[in-house]
Amino acid sequence: MKHLATAVLIVLAPFCFTGCGRQPATVANPPRTMISVFAAASLTESFTEIGKRFESANPDAGVEFNFAGSQQLRAQIESGAEADIFASAGEKEMNAAKAESLVKADTVHDFARNRLIVIYPKDNPAHIAGLKDLATPGIKIVIADVSVPVGKYTRQMLDQLAADPAFGPEFKKHFLANIVSMEDNVKSVLGKIRLGEADAGVVYVTDVTPEAAKDVGSLDVPDRFNQIAHYPIAVVARTTRGDLAEKFEEFVLSENGREILSEYKFLPVSAAGR
Amino acid sequence: MADETPIPRRRSWRLLILAALPLTALIVIPPIALLIRTSPGTVLRYLGTSAVIQAITLSLWTSAVSLLITVIFGTPLAYILGRGHFFGKGVLEVLIDWPIVLPPAVAGIALLMTLGRRGLIGAWLARAGIEIPFTPIAVIIAQTFVSCPYYIKAASVGFSSVSQGILDAAALDGASPIQRFRNVTLPLASRSLMVGGALTWSRALGEFGATIIFAGNYPGRTETMPLAVYIGFEIDIHQALTLAAILLIISFGLLLGIRAAYSKV
């Protein structure tokens, strides 16, 4: 029974991003000014923590979150959702928002980076010990669809591997032949591996939380093949709480914010900044 | 039979129509809104692309197979439920309803827990080298699981409404049990079977939640029309709209065709 409950949680988790909607970081006390932060699903854990710290540093302010796919968040802001901050998991969505003047262009800053990792079920049924094992015929690989940022990065990683003589185009061909499913978001990839239904998957480093690490093992992807996801943040153009929104963005970019993000395994933005 | 109900006067009819409007509008307007946003030209253009053809083909053949399975194995079950009297019948009837009330995502998980390679039966199958998830078979199982109750329920109501008197008379005339079923029960219940079959097929064609969890998403193998619409929504809203319009036209055509076929019978 406990196994079933865990499975239900694992599989339904991605649907919660669309279903659960806004989650107030804490119970609201009336006189506070609330800001609404629209953040990528992969920021769920780290931004919830950042929200708590921001609130304790600013007792008169409150933060509520809406976590979902970056593409979906942009569409929501576009259709008039009341947002003050937009934090995207990809530059594509932020650039689109900037082009449509949905965000204040001078407030767009990268605040974190992420990278890919290969995961497999803890008991490793396909005996994956190195990247080359991903080309073993007959193993089952699950990745994200190309429409999802992580799915796009996964394919770019494959191209890099194919270009390396140690792997070559044959590696890519076999890898692609092993794919059994292209999931609609990164948490669904994680779920299939956690349940042991597939032999390997490609997700972000930050998806392997301590909780997920109980069910999966991981294989690092060397820098020369790995892809770096950039996370930009910006103040939404239509905000009526611009001062507080800017304060929140500053907090995310501050030493404090960076520390929290690195606790959740996000990479810092390169020293040169933007 | 219909003549027994008193015909409401004009005013009552007006009231009835007024009361029937909200739900009619709720059902009719969304498909219209969907079709307005798509032009016949783009629909035709997308219809020619291999990705769309793949999804349509997969959807049609998997849903047809699941309908076939439902009719073959659902008819005896419906007969037992409709005409049998036995201990635990009520419980069985409630159990058969459960795929209908279950959220499809939960159905997908339940199927993984059963037939996944770590599942109750799946682990055992995996040892024999049979793995069901991520295959068209998984698509068919998911579709059958969520759609068969519609046929079973309708068919059992149909079978139960055949009067025992007629069957007794046929038996007196020397008809064998098989003849009674073929020549009496089946024709009398045919309308219910048709309606149930149409519902089951449409539900199988529209199946999404259980499929994406149990069968995954792979073009040509497990990416049915509903999955293609969902994935397409994230890439390009226009493509998703077009696919949705195509799905709408196919399922509507299917229901209409079955209705037309029935009215000729």
Coordinates of C-alpha atoms in Angstrom, one line a residue:
Chain A
M1 CA 0.0 0.0 0.0
K2 CA 2.8 2.4 0.9
H3 CA 4.5 1.5 -2.4
L4 CA 1.3 2.4 -4.2
A5 CA 0.9 5.7 -2.4
T6 CA 4.5 6.6 -3.3
A7 CA 3.9 5.7 -6.9
V8 CA 0.8 7.9 -7.0
L9 CA 2.7 10.8 -5.7
I10 CA 5.6 10.3 -8.0
V11 CA 3.5 10.1 -11.1
L12 CA 1.0 12.8 -10.2
A13 CA 3.7 15.3 -9.2
P14 CA 4.1 16.8 -12.7
F15 CA 0.4 17.3 -13.0
C16 CA 0.4 19.3 -9.7
F17 CA 2.3 22.0 -11.4
T18 CA -0.7 22.8 -13.5
G19 CA -3.3 21.6 -11.1
C20 CA -2.3 23.1 -7.8
G21 CA -1.8 26.6 -9.0
R22 CA -0.7 29.2 -6.6
Q23 CA 0.7 28.1 -3.3
P24 CA 1.1 30.8 -0.7
A25 CA 4.5 30.4 0.9
T26 CA 3.0 31.0 4.3
V27 CA -0.4 31.7 5.8
A28 CA -1.2 35.3 5.0
N29 CA -1.4 37.9 7.6
P30 CA -3.8 40.7 6.4
P31 CA -1.7 43.9 6.4
R32 CA 1.1 42.5 4.2
T33 CA 1.7 43.4 0.6
M34 CA 1.6 40.3 -1.5
I35 CA 3.6 39.8 -4.7
S36 CA 2.9 37.0 -7.1
V37 CA 5.9 35.1 -8.5
F38 CA 5.5 33.0 -11.7
A39 CA 8.4 30.5 -11.6
A40 CA 9.5 27.5 -13.7
A41 CA 8.5 24.0 -12.3
S42 CA 12.2 23.1 -11.7
L43 CA 12.4 26.0 -9.2
T44 CA 9.7 24.6 -7.0
E45 CA 11.8 23.6 -4.1
S46 CA 14.5 26.3 -4.2
F47 CA 12.0 29.3 -4.7
T48 CA 9.7 28.1 -1.9
E49 CA 12.7 28.3 0.4
I50 CA 13.7 31.7 -1.1
G51 CA 10.2 32.9 -0.5
K52 CA 10.3 32.0 3.1
R53 CA 13.6 33.8 3.7
F54 CA 12.4 36.8 1.8
E55 CA 9.3 37.0 4.0
S56 CA 11.3 36.7 7.2
A57 CA 13.6 39.5 6.0
N58 CA 10.6 41.6 5.0
P59 CA 7.8 41.1 7.6
D60 CA 5.5 43.5 5.7
A61 CA 5.7 41.5 2.5
G62 CA 4.3 38.2 1.4
V63 CA 5.1 36.0 -1.6
E64 CA 2.8 33.7 -3.4
F65 CA 4.0 31.3 -6.2
N66 CA 2.7 29.9 -9.3
F67 CA 4.9 27.0 -10.5
A68 CA 4.5 25.6 -14.0
G69 CA 6.3 25.1 -17.3
S70 CA 8.0 28.3 -18.5
Q71 CA 6.1 28.2 -21.7
Q72 CA 2.8 28.0 -19.9
L73 CA 3.7 30.8 -17.5
R74 CA 4.6 33.1 -20.4
A75 CA 1.2 32.3 -22.0
Q76 CA -0.6 33.1 -18.7
I77 CA 1.2 36.4 -18.3
E78 CA 0.5 37.2 -21.9
S79 CA -3.3 36.6 -21.4
G80 CA -3.3 39.0 -18.4
A81 CA -2.6 36.9 -15.3
E82 CA -1.6 39.0 -12.3
A83 CA 2.1 38.4 -12.0
D84 CA 4.8 40.6 -10.5
I85 CA 7.9 38.3 -11.2
F86 CA 8.6 35.9 -14.0
A87 CA 11.4 33.4 -13.5
S88 CA 12.0 31.1 -16.6
A89 CA 13.9 27.9 -17.0
G90 CA 15.0 29.0 -20.5
E91 CA 16.1 32.1 -22.3
K92 CA 13.7 31.4 -25.2
E93 CA 10.6 32.1 -23.1
M94 CA 12.1 35.1 -21.4
N95 CA 13.2 36.5 -24.8
A96 CA 9.7 36.0 -26.1
A97 CA 8.3 37.8 -23.1
K98 CA 10.8 40.6 -23.6
A99 CA 9.9 40.9 -27.3
E100 CA 6.2 41.3 -26.4
S101 CA 7.1 43.9 -23.6
L102 CA 5.6 41.6 -21.0
V103 CA 8.6 42.2 -18.7
K104 CA 10.7 45.3 -18.0
A105 CA 13.7 44.7 -20.2
D106 CA 16.2 46.4 -17.9
T107 CA 15.2 44.0 -15.1
V108 CA 16.1 40.8 -17.0
H109 CA 19.0 39.0 -15.3
D110 CA 20.3 35.4 -15.3
F111 CA 20.3 34.1 -11.7
A112 CA 21.2 30.5 -12.0
R113 CA 22.2 27.7 -14.3
N114 CA 21.5 24.1 -14.5
R115 CA 23.0 21.1 -16.2
L116 CA 22.0 17.6 -17.4
I117 CA 22.5 14.3 -15.7
V118 CA 21.8 10.7 -16.6
I119 CA 19.7 8.8 -14.1
Y120 CA 18.8 5.1 -13.7
P121 CA 16.7 3.1 -11.2
K122 CA 18.7 2.5 -8.0
D123 CA 19.0 -1.3 -8.7
N124 CA 20.3 -0.4 -12.2
P125 CA 18.7 -3.2 -14.2
A126 CA 20.5 -2.4 -17.4
H127 CA 23.9 -2.2 -15.6
I128 CA 24.7 1.3 -16.7
A129 CA 28.2 2.2 -15.7
G130 CA 29.1 4.8 -18.3
L131 CA 27.6 6.9 -21.0
K132 CA 28.5 4.3 -23.6
D133 CA 26.2 1.8 -22.0
L134 CA 23.3 4.0 -23.1
A135 CA 23.9 2.7 -26.6
T136 CA 23.5 -0.9 -25.6
P137 CA 20.7 -2.3 -27.9
G138 CA 17.5 -3.1 -26.1
I139 CA 17.7 -0.9 -23.1
K140 CA 14.9 1.5 -22.4
I141 CA 15.6 5.2 -22.3
V142 CA 13.1 7.9 -21.5
I143 CA 13.8 11.6 -22.3
A144 CA 11.7 14.7 -22.5
D145 CA 10.0 15.8 -25.7
V146 CA 11.9 18.3 -27.9
S147 CA 9.3 21.0 -27.0
V148 CA 10.4 20.9 -23.4
P149 CA 13.7 22.8 -22.8
V150 CA 15.3 19.8 -21.1
G151 CA 14.4 17.7 -24.2
K152 CA 16.0 20.2 -26.5
Y153 CA 19.2 20.2 -24.3
T154 CA 19.2 16.4 -24.3
R155 CA 19.3 16.3 -28.1
Q156 CA 22.1 18.9 -28.2
M157 CA 24.0 16.7 -25.8
L158 CA 23.5 13.8 -28.2
D159 CA 24.9 15.9 -31.0
Q160 CA 28.0 16.7 -29.0
L161 CA 28.5 13.1 -28.2
A162 CA 28.1 12.1 -31.8
A163 CA 30.7 14.6 -32.8
D164 CA 33.2 13.0 -30.4
P165 CA 35.2 10.2 -32.0
A166 CA 35.0 8.2 -28.8
F167 CA 31.3 8.0 -29.3
G168 CA 30.5 8.9 -32.8
P169 CA 27.3 8.9 -34.9
E170 CA 26.7 5.2 -34.2
F171 CA 26.3 6.0 -30.5
K172 CA 23.6 8.6 -31.2
K173 CA 21.8 6.2 -33.6
H174 CA 21.7 3.5 -31.0
F175 CA 20.7 5.9 -28.2
L176 CA 17.8 7.2 -30.3
A177 CA 16.7 3.7 -31.1
N178 CA 16.6 2.9 -27.4
I179 CA 14.2 5.8 -26.6
V180 CA 10.8 4.4 -25.6
S181 CA 9.1 7.6 -24.5
M182 CA 9.3 11.4 -24.9
E183 CA 7.7 12.8 -21.9
D184 CA 6.0 16.2 -21.7
N185 CA 8.0 17.5 -18.8
V186 CA 11.2 16.7 -16.8
K187 CA 9.3 15.5 -13.7
S188 CA 7.5 12.8 -15.8
V189 CA 10.9 11.5 -17.0
L190 CA 12.0 11.3 -13.3
G191 CA 8.8 9.5 -12.4
K192 CA 9.3 6.8 -14.9
I193 CA 12.8 6.1 -13.7
R194 CA 11.8 6.3 -10.0
L195 CA 9.2 3.6 -10.7
G196 CA 11.8 1.5 -12.5
E197 CA 9.8 1.3 -15.7
A198 CA 12.7 2.4 -17.9
D199 CA 16.5 1.8 -17.6
A200 CA 17.8 5.4 -18.0
G201 CA 16.6 8.9 -18.4
V202 CA 18.1 12.4 -18.8
V203 CA 17.0 15.2 -16.4
Y204 CA 18.5 18.3 -14.7
V205 CA 21.0 17.8 -11.9
T206 CA 18.5 19.7 -9.6
D207 CA 15.8 17.1 -10.2
V208 CA 17.8 14.5 -8.3
T209 CA 16.7 15.8 -4.9
P210 CA 17.6 13.9 -1.7
E211 CA 14.0 12.4 -1.9
A212 CA 14.5 11.3 -5.6
A213 CA 18.0 10.0 -4.8
K214 CA 16.4 7.3 -2.7
D215 CA 15.1 5.7 -5.9
V216 CA 17.6 6.7 -8.6
G217 CA 21.3 6.5 -9.2
S218 CA 23.0 9.0 -11.5
L219 CA 25.8 9.3 -14.0
D220 CA 27.5 12.6 -14.5
V221 CA 27.8 14.0 -18.0
P222 CA 31.2 15.5 -18.7
D223 CA 31.3 19.3 -19.3
R224 CA 32.3 18.9 -23.0
F225 CA 29.0 17.2 -23.7
N226 CA 26.8 18.7 -21.1
Q227 CA 24.4 21.5 -21.9
I228 CA 23.9 24.5 -19.6
A229 CA 20.3 25.8 -19.0
H230 CA 20.1 29.5 -18.1
Y231 CA 17.5 30.8 -15.7
P232 CA 16.5 34.4 -16.2
I233 CA 14.3 36.5 -13.9
A234 CA 12.5 39.7 -14.6
V235 CA 9.8 42.1 -13.2
V236 CA 6.6 41.9 -15.1
A237 CA 5.8 45.1 -17.0
R238 CA 2.2 45.5 -15.7
T239 CA 3.1 45.1 -12.0
T240 CA 1.5 47.5 -9.6
R241 CA 3.9 46.5 -6.9
G242 CA 7.1 47.2 -8.8
D243 CA 9.2 48.3 -5.8
L244 CA 8.5 45.1 -3.9
A245 CA 9.0 43.0 -7.0
E246 CA 12.4 44.5 -7.6
K247 CA 13.3 43.9 -4.0
F248 CA 12.4 40.2 -4.5
E249 CA 14.5 40.0 -7.6
E250 CA 17.4 41.6 -5.8
F251 CA 17.0 39.1 -3.1
V252 CA 17.2 36.2 -5.6
L253 CA 20.3 37.8 -7.1
S254 CA 21.9 38.5 -3.7
E255 CA 24.5 36.4 -1.9
N256 CA 21.6 35.0 0.2
G257 CA 19.6 33.9 -2.9
R258 CA 22.6 32.4 -4.6
E259 CA 23.4 30.4 -1.5
I260 CA 19.9 28.9 -1.4
L261 CA 20.0 28.1 -5.1
S262 CA 23.4 26.4 -4.7
E263 CA 22.0 24.3 -1.8
Y264 CA 19.5 23.0 -4.3
K265 CA 22.4 22.2 -6.7
F266 CA 21.9 25.1 -9.2
L267 CA 25.1 26.4 -10.7
P268 CA 26.0 30.0 -10.2
V269 CA 25.9 32.4 -13.1
S270 CA 29.4 32.8 -14.6
A271 CA 31.5 35.5 -12.9
A272 CA 31.2 37.9 -15.8
G273 CA 27.4 38.2 -15.2
R274 CA 25.4 39.1 -18.3
Chain B
M1 CA -45.3 4.1 -24.8
A2 CA -44.4 7.8 -25.5
D3 CA -48.1 8.6 -26.0
E4 CA -48.7 7.9 -22.3
T5 CA -46.9 11.1 -21.2
P6 CA -49.1 14.2 -21.5
I7 CA -47.9 16.6 -24.1
P8 CA -46.9 19.8 -22.4
R9 CA -48.6 23.0 -23.6
R10 CA -46.6 25.6 -25.6
R11 CA -45.7 27.6 -22.5
S12 CA -44.3 24.6 -20.7
W13 CA -42.3 23.8 -23.8
R14 CA -40.9 27.3 -23.9
L15 CA -39.8 26.9 -20.2
L16 CA -38.4 23.4 -21.0
I17 CA -36.3 24.7 -23.9
L18 CA -35.1 27.7 -21.8
A19 CA -34.0 25.2 -19.1
A20 CA -32.3 23.0 -21.6
L21 CA -30.3 25.8 -23.2
P22 CA -27.4 26.3 -20.7
L23 CA -26.2 22.7 -21.0
T24 CA -26.8 22.6 -24.8
A25 CA -24.7 25.8 -25.1
L26 CA -22.0 24.4 -22.9
I27 CA -21.7 21.3 -25.0
V28 CA -22.1 22.9 -28.4
I29 CA -20.1 26.1 -28.2
P30 CA -16.6 24.8 -27.3
P31 CA -16.3 22.7 -30.5
I32 CA -17.5 25.6 -32.5
A33 CA -15.0 27.9 -30.9
L34 CA -12.3 25.4 -31.7
L35 CA -13.4 25.0 -35.3
I36 CA -13.6 28.8 -35.8
R37 CA -10.0 29.2 -34.9
T38 CA -8.8 26.8 -37.6
S39 CA -9.1 27.1 -41.3
P40 CA -10.0 24.2 -43.6
G41 CA -6.8 24.9 -45.5
T42 CA -4.5 24.4 -42.5
V43 CA -6.4 21.3 -41.5
L44 CA -5.9 19.8 -44.9
R45 CA -2.2 20.8 -44.9
Y46 CA -1.6 19.1 -41.5
L47 CA -3.7 16.1 -42.5
G48 CA -1.0 15.4 -45.1
T49 CA 1.9 15.5 -42.7
S50 CA 3.3 12.2 -41.7
A51 CA 3.3 13.0 -38.0
V52 CA -0.5 13.6 -38.1
I53 CA -1.2 10.6 -40.3
Q54 CA 0.9 8.5 -37.8
A55 CA -1.2 9.7 -34.9
I56 CA -4.5 9.2 -36.6
T57 CA -3.6 5.8 -37.8
L58 CA -2.4 4.7 -34.4
S59 CA -5.5 6.1 -32.7
L60 CA -7.9 4.5 -35.1
W61 CA -6.5 1.0 -35.1
T62 CA -5.8 0.9 -31.3
S63 CA -9.2 2.1 -30.5
A64 CA -10.8 -0.3 -33.0
V65 CA -8.9 -3.2 -31.4
S66 CA -10.0 -2.1 -27.9
L67 CA -13.6 -1.9 -29.1
L68 CA -13.3 -5.4 -30.5
I69 CA -11.8 -6.8 -27.2
T70 CA -14.6 -5.0 -25.3
V71 CA -17.3 -6.5 -27.5
I72 CA -15.9 -10.1 -27.4
F73 CA -15.3 -10.3 -23.7
G74 CA -17.8 -7.6 -22.6
T75 CA -20.9 -9.2 -24.1
P76 CA -20.8 -12.3 -22.0
L77 CA -20.0 -10.3 -18.9
A78 CA -22.9 -7.9 -19.7
Y79 CA -25.2 -10.9 -20.3
I80 CA -24.3 -12.3 -16.9
L81 CA -24.9 -8.9 -15.2
G82 CA -28.1 -8.3 -17.1
R83 CA -29.8 -11.6 -16.8
G84 CA -28.0 -13.5 -14.0
H85 CA -28.9 -13.5 -10.4
F86 CA -26.0 -14.4 -8.1
F87 CA -24.4 -13.5 -4.8
G88 CA -22.1 -10.4 -5.1
K89 CA -23.7 -9.1 -8.3
G90 CA -24.1 -5.6 -6.8
V91 CA -20.4 -5.5 -5.8
L92 CA -19.3 -6.6 -9.3
E93 CA -21.5 -3.9 -10.9
V94 CA -19.9 -1.3 -8.7
L95 CA -16.4 -2.6 -9.5
I96 CA -17.1 -2.4 -13.2
D97 CA -18.0 1.3 -12.7
W98 CA -14.7 2.1 -11.2
P99 CA -12.7 2.9 -14.3
I100 CA -15.4 5.5 -15.1
V101 CA -15.1 7.4 -11.8
L102 CA -11.4 7.0 -11.5
P103 CA -9.2 9.9 -12.7
P104 CA -7.5 8.6 -15.9
A105 CA -4.0 9.4 -14.4
V106 CA -4.8 7.2 -11.5
A107 CA -5.9 4.5 -14.0
G108 CA -2.5 4.8 -15.6
I109 CA -0.7 4.3 -12.4
A110 CA -2.9 1.4 -11.4
L111 CA -2.0 -0.2 -14.8
L112 CA 1.7 0.4 -14.2
M113 CA 1.4 -1.2 -10.7
T114 CA -0.3 -4.2 -12.4
L115 CA 1.5 -4.6 -15.7
G116 CA 4.6 -2.4 -15.3
R117 CA 7.8 -4.4 -15.2
R118 CA 7.8 -4.1 -11.4
G119 CA 4.0 -4.7 -11.2
L120 CA 1.9 -7.4 -9.7
I121 CA 1.6 -9.4 -13.0
G122 CA 4.2 -7.4 -15.0
A123 CA 7.1 -8.5 -12.9
W124 CA 6.2 -12.1 -13.7
L125 CA 5.7 -11.3 -17.4
A126 CA 9.1 -9.5 -17.5
R127 CA 10.8 -12.6 -16.3
A128 CA 9.3 -14.3 -19.4
G129 CA 10.6 -11.5 -21.5
I130 CA 7.3 -9.7 -22.1
E131 CA 7.3 -6.0 -21.2
I132 CA 4.1 -4.1 -21.9
P133 CA 4.7 -0.5 -21.0
F134 CA 5.7 1.8 -23.9
T135 CA 4.1 -0.4 -26.5
P136 CA 0.9 -0.1 -28.6
I137 CA -0.4 -3.0 -26.5
A138 CA -0.2 -0.7 -23.5
V139 CA -2.2 1.9 -25.4
I140 CA -4.9 -0.7 -26.2
I141 CA -5.0 -1.9 -22.6
A142 CA -5.3 1.6 -21.3
Q143 CA -8.0 2.4 -23.8
T144 CA -9.9 -0.8 -23.0
F145 CA -9.6 -0.3 -19.3
V146 CA -11.2 3.1 -19.3
S147 CA -13.7 2.6 -22.1
C148 CA -15.1 -0.9 -21.6
P149 CA -17.5 -0.1 -18.8
Y150 CA -19.6 2.1 -21.1
Y151 CA -20.3 -0.9 -23.3
I152 CA -20.8 -3.4 -20.5
K153 CA -23.2 -1.1 -18.7
A154 CA -25.3 -0.3 -21.8
A155 CA -25.3 -3.9 -22.9
S156 CA -26.4 -5.3 -19.6
V157 CA -29.3 -2.8 -19.4
G158 CA -30.2 -4.0 -22.9
F159 CA -30.1 -7.7 -22.0
S160 CA -32.0 -7.2 -18.8
S161 CA -34.8 -5.4 -20.6
V162 CA -35.6 -8.4 -22.8
S163 CA -38.7 -9.9 -21.3
Q164 CA -38.6 -13.4 -20.0
G165 CA -42.0 -14.1 -21.5
I166 CA -40.8 -13.7 -25.1
L167 CA -37.8 -15.9 -24.3
D168 CA -40.1 -18.6 -22.8
A169 CA -42.3 -18.5 -25.8
A170 CA -39.3 -19.0 -28.1
A171 CA -38.2 -21.9 -25.9
L172 CA -41.7 -23.4 -26.2
D173 CA -41.4 -23.2 -30.0
G174 CA -38.3 -25.3 -29.7
A175 CA -35.6 -22.6 -30.1
S176 CA -32.2 -23.7 -28.6
P177 CA -30.5 -21.4 -26.2
I178 CA -28.1 -20.2 -29.0
Q179 CA -31.1 -19.6 -31.3
R180 CA -32.9 -17.7 -28.6
F181 CA -29.8 -15.5 -28.0
R182 CA -29.2 -14.9 -31.7
N183 CA -32.8 -14.4 -32.9
V184 CA -34.5 -12.9 -29.8
T185 CA -32.2 -11.4 -27.2
L186 CA -29.6 -9.9 -29.6
P187 CA -32.1 -8.1 -31.9
L188 CA -34.0 -6.7 -28.9
A189 CA -30.9 -5.5 -27.2
S190 CA -29.1 -4.3 -30.3
R191 CA -29.9 -0.6 -29.8
S192 CA -28.2 -0.7 -26.3
L193 CA -25.2 -2.6 -27.7
M194 CA -24.8 -0.1 -30.5
V195 CA -25.0 2.9 -28.2
G196 CA -22.6 1.3 -25.7
G197 CA -20.2 0.4 -28.5
A198 CA -20.2 3.9 -29.9
L199 CA -19.6 5.4 -26.4
T200 CA -16.8 2.9 -25.8
W201 CA -15.1 3.7 -29.1
S202 CA -15.3 7.4 -28.7
R203 CA -14.0 7.1 -25.1
A204 CA -11.1 4.9 -26.3
L205 CA -10.3 7.4 -29.1
G206 CA -10.2 10.3 -26.7
E207 CA -8.2 8.4 -24.0
F208 CA -5.3 10.5 -22.7
G209 CA -4.3 10.3 -19.0
A210 CA -3.9 6.6 -18.6
T211 CA -2.1 6.3 -22.0
I212 CA 0.6 8.9 -21.3
I213 CA 1.4 7.4 -18.0
F214 CA 1.2 3.7 -18.8
A215 CA 2.3 3.7 -22.5
G216 CA 4.4 6.9 -22.6
N217 CA 4.7 9.1 -25.6
Y218 CA 6.5 7.9 -28.8
P219 CA 5.4 9.0 -32.3
G220 CA 4.1 6.1 -34.3
R221 CA 4.2 3.7 -31.4
T222 CA 2.2 5.2 -28.5
E223 CA 1.6 8.8 -29.5
T224 CA -2.2 8.8 -30.2
M225 CA -4.1 11.9 -31.4
P226 CA -4.9 13.2 -27.9
L227 CA -1.2 12.9 -26.9
A228 CA -0.2 14.6 -30.1
V229 CA -2.6 17.5 -29.3
Y230 CA -1.3 17.8 -25.8
I231 CA 2.4 17.8 -26.8
G232 CA 1.6 20.0 -29.8
F233 CA 0.0 22.6 -27.5
E234 CA 3.4 23.2 -25.9
I235 CA 5.2 23.6 -29.3
D236 CA 2.7 25.5 -31.3
I237 CA -0.9 26.5 -30.4
H238 CA -1.9 26.5 -34.1
Q239 CA -0.7 23.0 -34.6
A240 CA -2.5 21.9 -31.5
L241 CA -5.7 23.6 -32.6
T242 CA -5.6 21.9 -36.0
L243 CA -5.0 18.5 -34.5
A244 CA -7.8 19.1 -32.0
A245 CA -10.1 20.0 -34.9
I246 CA -9.2 16.9 -36.8
L247 CA -9.8 14.7 -33.7
L248 CA -13.1 16.5 -33.2
I249 CA -14.2 15.8 -36.8
I250 CA -13.1 12.2 -36.7
S251 CA -14.9 11.4 -33.4
F252 CA -18.0 13.3 -34.5
G253 CA -18.0 11.5 -37.9
L254 CA -17.7 8.2 -36.1
L255 CA -20.6 8.8 -33.8
L256 CA -22.7 10.1 -36.7
G257 CA -21.8 7.1 -38.9
I258 CA -22.8 4.6 -36.2
R259 CA -26.0 6.5 -35.7
A260 CA -26.8 6.4 -39.4
A261 CA -25.9 2.7 -39.6
Y262 CA -28.2 2.0 -36.7
S263 CA -31.2 3.9 -38.1
K264 CA -30.9 1.7 -41.2
V265 CA -30.8 -1.5 -39.3

